[in-house]
Coordinates of C-alpha atoms in Angstrom, one line a residue:
M280 CA 37.6 3.3 -3.1
E281 CA 37.3 -0.4 -3.8
G282 CA 36.1 -1.5 -7.2
H283 CA 32.9 -3.1 -5.9
D284 CA 31.7 -0.4 -3.6
Y285 CA 27.9 0.9 -3.8
D286 CA 25.9 3.6 -2.5
R287 CA 22.3 3.0 -1.4
F288 CA 19.5 5.5 -2.0
R289 CA 16.0 5.3 -0.8
V290 CA 13.6 6.7 -3.5
D291 CA 10.3 7.6 -2.1
D292 CA 9.2 10.5 -4.4
P293 CA 6.3 9.0 -6.6
A294 CA 7.6 10.4 -9.8
E295 CA 11.1 8.7 -9.2
V296 CA 9.5 5.5 -8.3
M297 CA 7.3 5.6 -11.4
A298 CA 10.5 6.5 -13.7
L299 CA 12.5 3.7 -12.3
L300 CA 9.6 1.0 -12.7
E301 CA 8.8 2.1 -16.1
R302 CA 12.4 1.9 -17.3
S303 CA 12.5 -1.6 -15.7
A304 CA 9.5 -2.6 -17.8
R305 CA 10.9 -1.1 -21.0
A306 CA 14.2 -3.2 -20.5
R307 CA 12.2 -6.3 -19.9
V308 CA 14.6 -7.0 -16.9
L309 CA 14.6 -10.3 -15.2
C310 CA 13.6 -10.1 -11.6
S311 CA 14.4 -12.2 -8.6
V312 CA 11.1 -12.6 -6.6
R313 CA 10.4 -14.1 -3.3
A314 CA 7.9 -13.7 -0.4
A315 CA 9.1 -11.1 1.9
G316 CA 11.0 -12.7 4.8
R317 CA 11.8 -16.0 3.0
A318 CA 14.8 -17.1 1.2
E319 CA 13.2 -19.1 -1.6
T320 CA 13.3 -17.1 -5.0
Y321 CA 12.2 -17.5 -8.5
L322 CA 12.8 -15.6 -11.8
S323 CA 10.3 -13.6 -13.8
P324 CA 10.5 -10.9 -16.4
L325 CA 8.9 -7.8 -15.5
H326 CA 5.9 -7.8 -18.0
S327 CA 4.3 -4.5 -17.4
I328 CA 3.6 -1.5 -15.4
D329 CA 0.3 0.2 -15.6
E330 CA -0.6 3.9 -15.2
G331 CA -1.2 3.5 -11.5
G332 CA 2.3 1.9 -11.0
A333 CA 1.1 -1.7 -10.5
V334 CA 3.7 -4.5 -11.5
E335 CA 2.8 -7.6 -13.4
L336 CA 5.2 -10.7 -13.0
D337 CA 5.0 -14.4 -13.7
A338 CA 3.4 -16.3 -10.8
P339 CA 5.5 -18.7 -8.9
R340 CA 5.5 -22.5 -9.6
A341 CA 7.2 -23.8 -6.7
P342 CA 4.4 -24.6 -4.0
V343 CA 6.4 -23.3 -1.1
I344 CA 6.5 -19.9 -2.8
E345 CA 3.0 -20.0 -4.2
R346 CA 1.4 -20.6 -0.9
L347 CA 2.8 -17.2 0.3
L348 CA 2.3 -15.0 -2.7
V349 CA -1.4 -14.8 -2.5
P350 CA -3.6 -11.6 -2.4
G351 CA -2.6 -9.7 0.6
G352 CA 0.8 -11.2 0.8
T353 CA 4.0 -9.3 0.3
A354 CA 6.6 -9.8 -2.5
S355 CA 10.2 -8.7 -2.5
V356 CA 11.6 -8.0 -5.8
D357 CA 15.2 -7.3 -6.8
L358 CA 16.2 -6.4 -10.4
R359 CA 19.3 -5.2 -12.2
L360 CA 19.5 -2.4 -14.7
S361 CA 22.5 -1.1 -16.6
D362 CA 23.8 1.3 -14.2
C363 CA 22.0 0.2 -10.8
R364 CA 20.3 -2.4 -8.9
V365 CA 16.8 -1.9 -7.6
S366 CA 14.7 -3.5 -4.9
F367 CA 11.4 -3.1 -3.4
E368 CA 8.4 -4.8 -1.5
A369 CA 4.8 -4.6 -2.7
R370 CA 1.6 -6.1 -1.7
V371 CA 0.2 -8.8 -3.9
E372 CA -3.1 -7.5 -5.3
R373 CA -4.2 -10.4 -7.7
V374 CA -3.3 -13.7 -9.0
G375 CA -4.9 -14.6 -12.4
H376 CA -4.4 -15.9 -15.9
A377 CA -2.9 -13.9 -18.8
A378 CA -3.0 -14.4 -22.5
G379 CA -1.2 -17.7 -23.4
G380 CA -2.5 -19.4 -20.1
R381 CA 0.3 -18.3 -17.9
T382 CA -0.6 -17.4 -14.4
R383 CA 0.4 -13.9 -13.4
I384 CA 0.7 -11.9 -10.1
R385 CA -0.1 -8.3 -9.9
L386 CA 1.6 -6.2 -7.3
A387 CA 0.5 -2.9 -5.9
R388 CA 2.7 0.1 -6.7
P389 CA 5.4 0.2 -4.2
D390 CA 5.5 3.1 -1.8
W391 CA 9.4 3.3 -2.2
L392 CA 12.4 1.7 -3.8
M393 CA 16.0 1.0 -2.8
R394 CA 18.5 1.9 -5.4
L395 CA 22.0 0.7 -5.4
Q396 CA 24.5 2.0 -7.7
R397 CA 28.4 1.9 -8.0
R398 CA 29.8 4.7 -5.9
E399 CA 30.8 7.7 -8.2
T400 CA 32.6 9.7 -5.4
Y401 CA 35.2 8.8 -3.0
R402 CA 34.2 7.8 0.5
V403 CA 37.0 8.1 3.0
R404 CA 37.5 7.0 6.6
V405 CA 37.6 10.1 8.9
P406 CA 40.5 10.0 11.1
E407 CA 39.6 10.3 14.8
D408 CA 41.7 13.3 15.4
L409 CA 39.9 15.3 12.5
P410 CA 36.5 16.9 13.9
V411 CA 33.7 16.3 11.4
R412 CA 30.6 16.7 13.4
M413 CA 27.0 15.8 12.5
T414 CA 24.1 16.8 14.4
L415 CA 21.0 14.9 13.8
D416 CA 18.5 16.3 16.3
P417 CA 19.6 19.4 18.1
A418 CA 17.0 18.7 20.9
D419 CA 18.5 15.2 21.8
A420 CA 21.9 15.5 23.5
A421 CA 22.6 11.9 22.3
M422 CA 22.4 13.1 18.7
V423 CA 24.5 16.3 18.9
G424 CA 28.2 16.6 17.7
L425 CA 28.5 13.1 16.4
Q426 CA 32.0 12.3 14.9
L427 CA 31.6 10.9 11.4
H428 CA 33.2 7.4 10.7
D429 CA 33.4 8.1 7.0
L430 CA 32.4 10.8 4.6
S431 CA 31.6 11.4 0.8
T432 CA 29.8 14.2 -0.9
Q433 CA 26.7 12.1 -0.8
G434 CA 26.7 11.0 2.9
G435 CA 28.3 9.5 5.8
S436 CA 27.9 7.3 8.9
V437 CA 27.9 7.9 12.6
S438 CA 27.4 5.9 15.8
V439 CA 24.8 7.0 18.3
T440 CA 25.2 6.1 21.9
G441 CA 22.2 5.9 24.3
V442 CA 19.3 6.4 21.8
R443 CA 15.8 5.6 23.2
Q444 CA 14.3 4.6 20.0
R445 CA 15.4 2.7 16.9
F446 CA 15.7 4.3 13.5
G447 CA 15.1 2.5 10.4
A448 CA 15.8 3.0 6.8
G449 CA 13.8 6.2 5.5
T450 CA 13.9 8.0 8.7
V451 CA 14.6 11.5 7.9
F452 CA 16.3 14.1 10.5
S453 CA 15.1 17.5 8.9
G454 CA 16.8 19.9 11.4
G455 CA 20.3 18.5 11.1
R456 CA 23.7 20.3 10.6
L457 CA 27.3 19.2 9.6
V458 CA 30.4 21.0 10.7
L459 CA 33.5 20.6 8.8
P460 CA 37.2 20.7 10.3
D461 CA 37.5 24.3 9.3
G462 CA 34.5 25.3 11.4
T463 CA 32.0 25.9 8.6
E464 CA 28.4 24.7 9.3
W465 CA 26.0 23.4 6.8
Q466 CA 22.2 23.1 7.7
L467 CA 20.7 20.5 5.9
A468 CA 18.5 17.2 6.4
F469 CA 19.7 13.6 6.7
R470 CA 18.0 10.3 5.5
V471 CA 18.8 7.0 7.2
I472 CA 19.8 4.6 4.6
H473 CA 20.8 1.8 6.7
A474 CA 20.8 1.1 10.5
A475 CA 22.3 -1.5 12.7
V476 CA 21.9 -1.9 16.6
L477 CA 25.4 -2.4 17.9
R478 CA 24.4 -2.9 21.7
R479 CA 21.2 -2.7 23.7
R480 CA 21.3 -1.1 27.0
G481 CA 18.8 -0.7 29.9
E482 CA 18.1 3.0 29.2
G483 CA 18.7 2.9 25.4
G484 CA 21.1 1.4 22.8
D485 CA 24.0 2.2 20.5
M486 CA 23.3 2.3 16.8
R487 CA 25.5 2.7 13.5
L488 CA 23.7 4.7 10.9
G489 CA 24.4 5.2 7.2
L490 CA 23.1 8.6 6.3
Q491 CA 22.4 10.3 2.9
F492 CA 22.6 14.2 2.5
V493 CA 19.1 15.5 1.5
H494 CA 18.7 18.6 -0.6
P495 CA 22.1 19.9 0.3
P496 CA 22.5 23.8 -0.2
A497 CA 24.5 25.4 -2.9
G498 CA 28.3 25.1 -2.4
F499 CA 28.0 22.1 0.0
E500 CA 28.9 19.4 -2.3
T501 CA 32.1 21.5 -3.3
A502 CA 33.0 22.0 0.3
V503 CA 32.5 18.5 1.4
G504 CA 34.5 17.3 -1.8
Q505 CA 37.5 19.4 -1.0
W506 CA 37.6 17.9 2.7
V507 CA 37.2 14.4 1.2
G508 CA 40.2 15.0 -1.1
R509 CA 42.3 16.2 1.7
I510 CA 41.7 13.4 3.9
A511 CA 42.5 11.1 0.9
R512 CA 45.8 12.8 0.4
R513 CA 46.7 13.1 4.0
L514 CA 47.6 9.5 4.5
P515 CA 47.3 8.0 0.9
G516 CA 46.0 4.3 1.0
E517 CA 45.0 4.5 4.7
H518 CA 41.7 6.2 4.5
A519 CA 39.8 4.5 1.7
A520 CA 36.5 3.4 3.3
A521 CA 35.5 -0.3 2.9

C-alpha cells in the first residue's frame, strides 16, 4: 500500500451528511469554493450549518466567480478535516449581508457528500490467474462474472465490456454477488464510487468501475481480508495496488 493512498466513499444517508457538515462547522475549517465546472477558486471559512443543513460561506470577491455564484447557481466545495477530505456540490439559495457588513452566500443542504480518507486496509492487485469474480447485474450478460482488477475489504474495481448505458458515481447494484477463489459466494450490493469510459463502441462501451461494498453480511470482511492477505504474500511487493 502506498503512503498516499485514499478511499472514496459516497455519503448519501441524510444523518451522515448532517454529521459531517456539523463537524466541519465546529472545526471552522477553511473551504476551497468554486462555481461547479470552473477552475477559479477562493477560500472561505465554513461559518455555520443551520438545522436544515444549509451552509453559510463568505461570498466571492473576484468578479469572474461572483457572476456565477448567484441564486440558482451551483457551488463546489472542498474541505479538509483531521482524518479525511470532504467535497460536495450545492445550490446557491441566497446572497446577502451578514453582521459586520460581510457578504455571505447560503447553500442548500447537499444531497450527498464525497468523503476521501487515507486507506486503512490493504488494496491488492488481483493476479489474472486467480479467479475473484463479481456480478453486478445477473440479468445482464455483460455484467456477470467480472474478474476484479484489485481488491480490499472495502471494495474493488472491474472493467465492463459492451455496456449499453453509462454508470456514474452513486449507482447502486443491489442484486450483486462476489465469488472468491475458494468458490465461496457472497450476496451483497455494490455502489459505484468512480467510473471511467475506456472505449466507446457502436453497440455499447467499455467502462472501468471502482466499487464500494454496501452493507456486507457478517463474516464477509474477514473472508475477503484473508484473501487480500494471501494475495499480498503470494508475490510480496508485486501486488500492492497503486
